[in-house]
Amino acid sequence: MSLKYNTCKNCESDFKSGFDFCPHCGMKDKEDLTLGILFYNTLNNYLLWDSKFFKSFIPLMTKPGFLPNQFIGGKRLSFLHPAQLYLFITFVFFFLFSFQMNKVEQDLNEGFKAESNNVLNQIQTKDVDSVKREEMRTALIKNKTLTRMSDKAIDSIVSQKDIKSNNSVSFGYNTQEIDALLAANASNDTIYKAMGMADNPGWFDKMLYPQMLKFHKDRKAGSIWISMINATPIALFILLPIFALFLKLFYWKKGRYAYHLVFSFYFFAFIFMVFSILLITNLIIDVPSWVNLLITLSVFIYFVIAVKHFYNQRWRYSILKSGVISFVFLAILVPIAFVVLAFVSFLFY
């Protein structure tokens, strides 16, 4: 009697038909995809205690440098892949962070609009002194050929109440003049010139000034902030390999660049896990500022210990190199990345 074989749908290996599970990969022979099975597989892959995530989570938080050493040493199936662990934890972090950022966006926008409304109220309640009135008249007359405003229209605008000069919101141009041109329904080209655009602007100015005008009209500082937060994962994907490059420069003989990249994935995963826990805690209680400072210090201590264990170097060298790497990364690279991120977010919000 000939033996019958089945082919595994997962690994496509042949096995005897009497088996309920594939002996090669463990896939069940006959299993219909139901909602319950889909939910169970999700839990089993990420949330159950016997999953690779929890097998990786505990040593990640309690044994600095252990996971990258295990991965480099060849133990790559017992724990979650470093890139996969990093992506999963950052997803959780930004999911939690989004709840707080929604409130921040609302508070910023409301505060900015309140200040703007306060300025508009000043327009209606405060008389324009002769100097301010003359400045506005000069600005409108200067753009008279573009706005096609009559002298009567200019006199009507100038005779209105003006904005006080102590407006704390600075755009790098005369906001009073722009508000006057907007009130006069001036064209965008006219307003751009009043903002400082050159007669023959380049492609960058053509991108910048419309955004400046848009921001001036919308008064949504919170929207730019949220755009920055949404773009942060992209910045991190750039900063993480740069961080690994720094490790490579300081530990040139300690392995290939990929080794340092593995260490960076696990270390950044630890950082985001710590702050994810902190976000969850903040939802329950108000965490004092000294606790946040202590946590920041603990991250640096974790980094020093991880470097010591991973690169197998003396403590004094580990502390010195960790301090230099942290300082250069936090004091130079991160601020530069933040400025670039803010500018890009402003251009595309």
Coordinates of N, CA, C and O in Angstrom, one line a residue, residues 147-310:
T147 N -2.2 97.0 -6.4 CA -3.5 96.8 -5.7 C -4.7 97.5 -6.4 O -5.8 97.2 -6.3
R148 N -4.3 98.6 -7.2 CA -5.3 99.4 -7.9 C -6.3 100.0 -6.9 O -7.5 100.2 -7.2
M149 N -5.8 100.4 -5.7 CA -6.6 101.0 -4.7 C -6.6 102.5 -4.9 O -5.6 103.1 -5.2
S150 N -7.8 103.1 -4.7 CA -7.9 104.5 -4.8 C -7.4 105.2 -3.6 O -7.3 104.5 -2.5
D151 N -7.2 106.5 -3.6 CA -6.8 107.2 -2.4 C -7.9 107.1 -1.4 O -7.6 107.1 -0.2
K152 N -9.1 107.1 -1.8 CA -10.2 107.0 -0.8 C -10.2 105.7 -0.1 O -10.4 105.6 1.1
A153 N -9.9 104.6 -0.8 CA -9.8 103.3 -0.2 C -8.6 103.2 0.8 O -8.8 102.7 1.9
I154 N -7.5 103.8 0.4 CA -6.4 103.9 1.3 C -6.7 104.7 2.6 O -6.4 104.2 3.7
D155 N -7.4 105.8 2.4 CA -7.8 106.6 3.6 C -8.7 105.9 4.5 O -8.7 106.0 5.7
S156 N -9.6 105.1 3.9 CA -10.5 104.3 4.7 C -9.8 103.2 5.5 O -10.2 103.1 6.7
I157 N -8.8 102.6 5.0 CA -8.1 101.6 5.7 C -7.2 102.3 6.8 O -7.2 101.8 8.0
V158 N -6.6 103.3 6.5 CA -5.7 104.0 7.4 C -6.5 104.6 8.6 O -6.0 104.7 9.7
S159 N -7.7 105.0 8.3 CA -8.5 105.7 9.3 C -9.0 104.7 10.3 O -9.5 105.0 11.4
Q160 N -8.9 103.4 10.0 CA -9.4 102.3 11.0 C -8.4 102.2 12.1 O -7.3 102.8 12.1
K161 N -8.8 101.4 13.1 CA -7.9 101.2 14.3 C -6.8 100.3 13.9 O -6.9 99.4 13.0
D162 N -5.6 100.4 14.5 CA -4.4 99.7 14.1 C -4.0 98.6 15.1 O -4.5 98.7 16.3
I163 N -3.1 97.8 14.7 CA -2.5 96.8 15.7 C -1.4 97.5 16.5 O -0.6 98.2 16.0
K164 N -1.4 97.2 17.7 CA -0.4 97.7 18.6 C 1.0 97.1 18.2 O 1.0 95.9 17.8
S165 N 2.0 97.8 18.4 CA 3.3 97.3 17.9 C 4.0 96.2 18.8 O 5.0 95.7 18.5
N166 N 3.3 95.9 19.9 CA 3.9 94.9 20.8 C 3.4 93.5 20.6 O 3.4 92.6 21.4
N167 N 2.9 93.3 19.4 CA 2.5 91.9 19.0 C 3.7 91.0 19.1 O 4.7 91.2 18.5
S168 N 3.5 89.9 19.9 CA 4.6 89.0 20.1 C 4.9 88.0 19.0 O 5.9 87.3 19.0
V169 N 3.9 87.9 18.0 CA 4.1 87.0 16.9 C 4.9 87.7 15.8 O 4.4 88.7 15.3
S170 N 6.1 87.2 15.6 CA 6.9 87.8 14.6 C 7.1 86.9 13.4 O 7.4 85.7 13.5
F171 N 6.9 87.4 12.2 CA 7.0 86.6 11.0 C 8.2 87.1 10.1 O 8.5 86.5 9.1
G172 N 9.0 88.0 10.6 CA 10.1 88.5 9.8 C 9.7 89.5 8.8 O 10.6 89.9 7.9
Y173 N 8.5 90.0 8.8 CA 8.1 91.1 7.9 C 7.0 91.9 8.7 O 6.6 91.6 9.8
N174 N 6.6 93.0 8.1 CA 5.6 93.9 8.7 C 4.2 93.3 8.7 O 3.5 93.3 7.7
T175 N 3.8 92.7 9.8 CA 2.5 92.0 9.8 C 1.3 93.0 9.7 O 0.3 92.6 9.1
Q176 N 1.5 94.2 10.1 CA 0.5 95.2 10.0 C 0.2 95.5 8.5 O -0.9 95.7 8.1
E177 N 1.3 95.6 7.8 CA 1.2 95.9 6.3 C 0.5 94.8 5.6 O -0.4 95.0 4.8
I178 N 0.8 93.5 6.0 CA 0.2 92.4 5.3 C -1.3 92.3 5.7 O -2.1 92.0 4.8
D179 N -1.6 92.6 7.0 CA -3.0 92.6 7.4 C -3.8 93.6 6.6 O -5.0 93.4 6.2
A180 N -3.2 94.8 6.4 CA -3.8 95.9 5.7 C -4.1 95.5 4.2 O -5.2 95.7 3.6
L181 N -3.1 94.8 3.6 CA -3.2 94.4 2.2 C -4.3 93.3 2.1 O -5.1 93.2 1.1
L182 N -4.4 92.4 3.1 CA -5.4 91.3 3.1 C -6.8 92.0 3.2 O -7.7 91.5 2.6
A183 N -6.9 93.0 4.1 CA -8.2 93.7 4.3 C -8.6 94.4 3.0 O -9.8 94.5 2.7
A184 N -7.6 94.8 2.2 CA -7.9 95.5 0.9 C -8.1 94.5 -0.2 O -8.2 94.9 -1.4
N185 N -8.0 93.2 0.1 CA -8.2 92.1 -1.0 C -7.1 92.2 -2.1 O -7.4 92.1 -3.3
A186 N -5.9 92.6 -1.6 CA -4.8 92.7 -2.6 C -4.4 91.3 -3.1 O -4.7 90.2 -2.5
S187 N -3.8 91.3 -4.3 CA -3.4 90.0 -4.9 C -2.3 89.3 -4.1 O -1.6 90.0 -3.4
N188 N -2.2 88.0 -4.3 CA -1.1 87.3 -3.6 C 0.3 87.8 -4.0 O 1.2 87.9 -3.2
D189 N 0.5 88.1 -5.3 CA 1.7 88.6 -5.8 C 2.1 89.9 -5.0 O 3.3 90.1 -4.7
T190 N 1.1 90.8 -4.8 CA 1.4 92.0 -4.1 C 1.8 91.7 -2.7 O 2.7 92.4 -2.1
I191 N 1.1 90.8 -2.0 CA 1.4 90.5 -0.7 C 2.8 89.8 -0.6 O 3.6 90.1 0.4
Y192 N 3.1 89.0 -1.5 CA 4.5 88.3 -1.5 C 5.6 89.4 -1.6 O 6.6 89.3 -0.9
K193 N 5.4 90.4 -2.4 CA 6.4 91.5 -2.5 C 6.5 92.3 -1.2 O 7.6 92.7 -0.8
A194 N 5.3 92.5 -0.6 CA 5.4 93.2 0.7 C 6.1 92.3 1.8 O 6.6 92.9 2.7
M195 N 6.0 91.0 1.6 CA 6.7 90.2 2.6 C 8.2 90.1 2.3 O 9.0 89.7 3.2
G196 N 8.6 90.6 1.1 CA 10.1 90.6 0.8 C 10.5 89.8 -0.3 O 11.7 89.7 -0.6
M197 N 9.6 89.2 -1.1 CA 10.0 88.4 -2.3 C 10.6 89.3 -3.3 O 10.1 90.4 -3.6
A198 N 11.6 88.8 -4.0 CA 12.3 89.5 -5.0 C 11.5 89.6 -6.3 O 10.5 88.9 -6.4
D199 N 11.8 90.5 -7.2 CA 11.1 90.7 -8.4 C 11.2 89.5 -9.3 O 10.2 89.1 -10.0
N200 N 12.3 88.8 -9.3 CA 12.5 87.6 -10.0 C 12.8 86.4 -9.1 O 14.0 86.0 -8.9
P201 N 11.8 85.9 -8.4 CA 12.1 84.9 -7.4 C 12.5 83.6 -8.0 O 12.1 83.2 -9.1
G202 N 13.3 82.8 -7.2 CA 13.7 81.5 -7.6 C 12.7 80.5 -7.2 O 11.7 80.8 -6.6
W203 N 12.9 79.2 -7.5 CA 12.0 78.2 -7.2 C 11.8 78.1 -5.7 O 10.6 77.8 -5.2
F204 N 12.8 78.3 -4.9 CA 12.7 78.2 -3.4 C 11.8 79.3 -2.9 O 10.9 79.0 -2.0
D205 N 12.0 80.5 -3.3 CA 11.1 81.6 -2.9 C 9.7 81.4 -3.3 O 8.7 81.7 -2.6
K206 N 9.5 80.8 -4.5 CA 8.1 80.5 -4.9 C 7.4 79.5 -4.1 O 6.2 79.4 -4.0
M207 N 8.2 78.6 -3.4 CA 7.7 77.6 -2.5 C 7.5 78.2 -1.1 O 6.5 77.9 -0.4
L208 N 8.4 79.1 -0.7 CA 8.5 79.6 0.7 C 7.4 80.6 1.0 O 6.6 80.5 1.9
Y209 N 7.2 81.6 0.1 CA 6.3 82.7 0.4 C 4.9 82.3 0.4 O 4.1 82.8 1.3
P210 N 4.4 81.4 -0.5 CA 3.0 81.0 -0.3 C 2.7 80.3 1.0 O 1.6 80.5 1.6
Q211 N 3.7 79.6 1.5 CA 3.5 78.9 2.8 C 3.5 79.9 3.9 O 2.8 79.8 4.9
M212 N 4.3 81.0 3.8 CA 4.3 82.0 4.8 C 3.0 82.7 4.9 O 2.5 83.0 5.9
L213 N 2.4 83.0 3.7 CA 1.1 83.6 3.6 C 0.0 82.7 4.2 O -0.9 83.1 4.9
K214 N 0.2 81.4 3.8 CA -0.8 80.5 4.3 C -0.8 80.4 5.8 O -1.8 80.4 6.5
F215 N 0.4 80.4 6.4 CA 0.5 80.3 7.8 C 0.0 81.6 8.5 O -0.6 81.6 9.5
H216 N 0.3 82.7 7.8 CA -0.2 84.0 8.3 C -1.8 84.0 8.4 O -2.4 84.6 9.3
K217 N -2.4 83.5 7.4 CA -3.8 83.5 7.3 C -4.4 82.4 8.3 O -5.4 82.7 9.0
D218 N -3.8 81.2 8.3 CA -4.4 80.2 9.1 C -4.2 80.3 10.6 O -5.1 79.9 11.4
R219 N -3.0 80.9 11.0 CA -2.7 81.0 12.4 C -2.7 79.6 13.1 O -3.2 79.5 14.2
K220 N -2.2 78.6 12.4 CA -2.2 77.2 13.0 C -0.8 76.7 13.3 O -0.2 75.9 12.6
A221 N -0.3 77.2 14.4 CA 1.1 76.8 14.8 C 1.1 75.3 15.2 O 2.0 74.6 15.0
G222 N -0.1 74.8 15.7 CA -0.2 73.4 16.1 C -0.1 72.5 14.9 O 0.4 71.4 15.1
S223 N -0.6 72.9 13.8 CA -0.5 72.1 12.6 C 0.9 71.8 12.2 O 1.2 70.7 11.7
I224 N 1.7 72.8 12.3 CA 3.2 72.6 11.9 C 3.8 71.7 12.9 O 4.6 70.8 12.5
W225 N 3.5 71.8 14.2 CA 4.0 71.0 15.2 C 3.6 69.5 14.9 O 4.5 68.6 15.0
I226 N 2.4 69.3 14.6 CA 1.9 67.9 14.3 C 2.6 67.4 13.0 O 2.9 66.2 12.9
S227 N 2.8 68.2 12.0 CA 3.5 67.8 10.8 C 4.9 67.4 11.2 O 5.4 66.4 10.6
M228 N 5.6 68.1 12.1 CA 6.9 67.7 12.5 C 6.9 66.3 13.2 O 7.7 65.5 13.0
I229 N 5.9 66.1 14.1 CA 5.8 64.8 14.8 C 5.6 63.7 13.8 O 6.1 62.6 13.9
N230 N 4.7 63.9 12.8 CA 4.4 62.9 11.8 C 5.6 62.6 11.0 O 5.7 61.4 10.5
A231 N 6.5 63.5 10.8 CA 7.7 63.3 10.0 C 8.9 62.8 10.8 O 9.9 62.4 10.3
T232 N 8.7 62.7 12.1 CA 9.8 62.2 13.0 C 10.2 60.8 12.7 O 11.5 60.6 12.7
P233 N 9.3 59.9 12.4 CA 9.8 58.5 12.1 C 10.8 58.5 10.9 O 11.7 57.7 10.9
I234 N 10.5 59.4 9.9 CA 11.4 59.5 8.8 C 12.8 60.0 9.2 O 13.8 59.5 8.8
A235 N 12.8 61.0 10.1 CA 14.0 61.5 10.6 C 14.8 60.5 11.4 O 16.0 60.4 11.3
L236 N 14.1 59.6 12.1 CA 14.7 58.6 12.9 C 15.4 57.6 12.0 O 16.4 57.0 12.4
F237 N 14.7 57.3 10.9 CA 15.3 56.3 10.0 C 16.6 56.8 9.4 O 17.5 56.1 9.0
I238 N 16.8 58.1 9.4 CA 18.0 58.7 8.9 C 19.0 58.8 10.1 O 20.2 58.6 9.9
L239 N 18.6 59.2 11.3 CA 19.5 59.4 12.4 C 20.0 58.1 12.9 O 21.2 58.0 13.4
L240 N 19.2 57.0 12.9 CA 19.7 55.7 13.4 C 20.9 55.2 12.7 O 21.9 54.8 13.3
P241 N 20.9 55.2 11.3 CA 22.2 54.7 10.7 C 23.3 55.7 10.9 O 24.5 55.2 10.9
I242 N 23.1 57.0 11.1 CA 24.1 57.9 11.4 C 24.7 57.6 12.8 O 25.9 57.7 13.0
F243 N 23.8 57.3 13.7 CA 24.3 56.9 15.1 C 25.2 55.6 15.0 O 26.2 55.5 15.6
A244 N 24.7 54.7 14.1 CA 25.5 53.5 13.9 C 26.9 53.8 13.3 O 27.9 53.2 13.6
L245 N 26.9 54.8 12.4 CA 28.2 55.2 11.8 C 29.1 55.8 12.9 O 30.3 55.5 12.8
F246 N 28.6 56.5 13.8 CA 29.4 57.1 14.9 C 30.0 55.9 15.7 O 31.2 56.0 16.1
L247 N 29.2 54.9 16.0 CA 29.7 53.7 16.7 C 30.9 53.1 15.9 O 31.9 52.6 16.5
K248 N 30.7 53.0 14.6 CA 31.7 52.4 13.8 C 33.0 53.2 13.8 O 34.1 52.6 13.8
L249 N 32.9 54.5 13.8 CA 34.1 55.4 13.9 C 34.8 55.2 15.2 O 36.0 55.2 15.2
F250 N 34.0 55.1 16.3 CA 34.7 55.0 17.6 C 35.2 53.5 17.9 O 36.0 53.4 18.7
Y251 N 34.6 52.6 17.2 CA 34.9 51.2 17.4 C 35.2 50.5 16.1 O 34.6 49.6 15.6
W252 N 36.3 51.1 15.4 CA 36.6 50.7 14.0 C 36.9 49.3 13.9 O 36.6 48.6 12.9
K253 N 37.6 48.7 14.9 CA 38.1 47.3 14.8 C 37.1 46.3 15.4 O 37.5 45.1 15.5
K254 N 35.9 46.7 15.8 CA 35.0 45.9 16.5 C 34.0 45.2 15.6 O 33.0 44.6 16.1
G255 N 34.2 45.2 14.3 CA 33.2 44.5 13.4 C 32.7 45.4 12.3 O 33.1 46.6 12.2
R256 N 32.0 44.8 11.4 CA 31.5 45.5 10.2 C 30.4 46.5 10.7 O 29.9 46.5 11.8
Y257 N 30.1 47.4 9.7 CA 29.0 48.4 10.0 C 27.7 47.8 10.4 O 27.0 48.3 11.3
A258 N 27.4 46.6 9.8 CA 26.1 46.0 10.2 C 26.0 45.6 11.6 O 25.0 45.6 12.2
Y259 N 27.2 45.3 12.3 CA 27.2 44.9 13.7 C 26.7 46.1 14.5 O 26.0 46.0 15.4
H260 N 27.3 47.3 14.2 CA 26.9 48.5 14.9 C 25.4 48.9 14.6 O 24.8 49.5 15.5
L261 N 25.0 48.6 13.4 CA 23.6 48.9 13.1 C 22.6 48.0 13.9 O 21.6 48.5 14.4
V262 N 23.0 46.8 14.2 CA 22.2 45.9 15.0 C 22.1 46.4 16.4 O 21.1 46.5 17.0
F263 N 23.3 46.9 17.0 CA 23.3 47.5 18.3 C 22.4 48.7 18.3 O 21.7 48.9 19.3
S264 N 22.4 49.5 17.3 CA 21.6 50.8 17.3 C 20.1 50.5 17.2 O 19.3 51.1 17.9
F265 N 19.7 49.4 16.5 CA 18.3 49.1 16.4 C 17.8 48.7 17.8 O 16.8 49.2 18.3
Y266 N 18.6 47.9 18.5 CA 18.2 47.5 19.9 C 18.2 48.6 20.8 O 17.3 48.8 21.7
F267 N 19.2 49.5 20.7 CA 19.3 50.6 21.7 C 18.1 51.6 21.4 O 17.5 52.1 22.4
F268 N 17.8 51.9 20.2 CA 16.7 52.8 19.9 C 15.4 52.2 20.3 O 14.5 52.9 20.7
A269 N 15.3 50.9 20.1 CA 14.1 50.2 20.6 C 13.9 50.4 22.1 O 12.8 50.5 22.6
F270 N 15.0 50.3 22.8 CA 14.9 50.5 24.3 C 14.5 51.9 24.6 O 13.6 52.1 25.5
I271 N 15.0 52.9 23.9 CA 14.6 54.3 24.2 C 13.1 54.5 24.0 O 12.4 55.0 24.8
F272 N 12.6 54.0 22.9 CA 11.2 54.2 22.6 C 10.3 53.3 23.5 O 9.2 53.7 23.8
M273 N 10.8 52.2 24.0 CA 10.0 51.4 24.9 C 9.9 52.2 26.3 O 8.9 52.2 26.9
V274 N 11.0 52.8 26.7 CA 11.0 53.5 27.9 C 10.0 54.7 27.9 O 9.2 54.9 28.8
F275 N 10.1 55.4 26.8 CA 9.2 56.6 26.6 C 7.7 56.2 26.4 O 6.8 56.9 26.7
S276 N 7.5 55.0 25.8 CA 6.2 54.5 25.7 C 5.6 54.2 27.1 O 4.4 54.5 27.4
I277 N 6.4 53.6 27.9 CA 6.0 53.3 29.3 C 5.7 54.6 30.0 O 4.7 54.7 30.8
L278 N 6.5 55.6 29.8 CA 6.3 56.9 30.4 C 5.1 57.6 29.9 O 4.3 58.2 30.7
L279 N 4.7 57.4 28.7 CA 3.5 58.0 28.1 C 2.3 57.3 28.8 O 1.3 58.0 29.2
I280 N 2.3 56.0 28.9 CA 1.2 55.3 29.5 C 1.1 55.7 31.0 O 0.0 55.9 31.5
T281 N 2.2 55.9 31.7 CA 2.2 56.4 33.1 C 1.6 57.8 33.2 O 0.8 58.0 34.1
N282 N 1.9 58.6 32.2 CA 1.4 60.0 32.3 C -0.1 60.0 32.1 O -0.8 61.0 32.5
L283 N -0.7 59.0 31.4 CA -2.1 59.0 31.2 C -2.8 58.6 32.5 O -4.0 58.9 32.7
I284 N -2.1 58.0 33.4 CA -2.7 57.6 34.7 C -2.4 58.7 35.8 O -3.3 59.1 36.5
I285 N -1.1 59.1 35.9 CA -0.7 60.1 36.9 C 0.2 61.1 36.2 O 0.7 60.9 35.2
D286 N 0.3 62.2 36.9 CA 1.2 63.3 36.4 C 2.6 63.0 36.9 O 2.9 63.2 38.1
V287 N 3.5 62.6 36.0 CA 4.8 62.3 36.4 C 5.6 63.6 36.6 O 5.7 64.5 35.8
P288 N 6.3 63.7 37.8 CA 7.1 64.9 38.1 C 8.2 65.0 37.2 O 8.7 64.1 36.6
S289 N 8.7 66.3 37.0 CA 9.8 66.6 36.1 C 11.1 65.9 36.5 O 11.9 65.5 35.7
W290 N 11.3 65.7 37.8 CA 12.5 65.1 38.3 C 12.6 63.6 37.9 O 13.7 63.1 37.7
V291 N 11.4 63.0 37.8 CA 11.4 61.6 37.3 C 11.8 61.5 35.8 O 12.5 60.6 35.4
N292 N 11.3 62.5 35.0 CA 11.7 62.5 33.6 C 13.2 62.7 33.5 O 13.9 62.1 32.6
L293 N 13.8 63.6 34.3 CA 15.2 63.8 34.3 C 16.0 62.5 34.7 O 17.0 62.1 34.1
L294 N 15.4 61.8 35.7 CA 16.0 60.6 36.2 C 16.0 59.5 35.1 O 16.9 58.7 34.9
I295 N 14.9 59.4 34.4 CA 14.7 58.5 33.3 C 15.7 58.8 32.2 O 16.4 57.9 31.6
T296 N 15.9 60.0 31.8 CA 16.9 60.4 30.8 C 18.3 60.0 31.2 O 19.1 59.5 30.4
L297 N 18.6 60.2 32.5 CA 19.9 59.8 33.0 C 20.1 58.3 32.9 O 21.1 57.7 32.6
S298 N 19.0 57.6 33.2 CA 19.0 56.1 33.2 C 19.3 55.6 31.8 O 19.9 54.5 31.6
V299 N 18.8 56.3 30.8 CA 19.0 55.9 29.4 C 20.5 56.0 29.1 O 21.0 55.1 28.4
F300 N 21.1 57.0 29.5 CA 22.6 57.1 29.3 C 23.3 56.0 30.0 O 24.3 55.5 29.5
I301 N 22.9 55.7 31.2 CA 23.6 54.7 32.0 C 23.4 53.3 31.3 O 24.3 52.5 31.2
Y302 N 22.2 53.1 30.8 CA 21.9 51.9 30.0 C 22.8 51.8 28.8 O 23.4 50.8 28.5
F303 N 23.0 52.9 28.1 CA 23.9 53.0 26.9 C 25.3 52.6 27.3 O 26.0 51.9 26.5
V304 N 25.8 53.2 28.4 CA 27.2 52.9 28.8 C 27.4 51.4 29.1 O 28.3 50.8 28.7
I305 N 26.4 50.8 29.8 CA 26.5 49.4 30.1 C 26.4 48.5 28.9 O 27.1 47.5 28.7
A306 N 25.5 48.9 28.0 CA 25.3 48.2 26.7 C 26.6 48.2 25.9 O 27.0 47.2 25.3
V307 N 27.2 49.4 25.8 CA 28.5 49.5 25.1 C 29.6 48.7 25.7 O 30.4 48.0 25.0
K308 N 29.6 48.7 27.1 CA 30.6 47.9 27.8 C 30.5 46.4 27.4 O 31.4 45.7 27.2
H309 N 29.2 45.9 27.5 CA 29.0 44.5 27.2 C 29.2 44.1 25.8 O 29.7 43.0 25.5
F310 N 28.7 45.0 24.9 CA 28.7 44.6 23.5 C 30.1 44.7 22.9 O 30.6 43.8 22.1

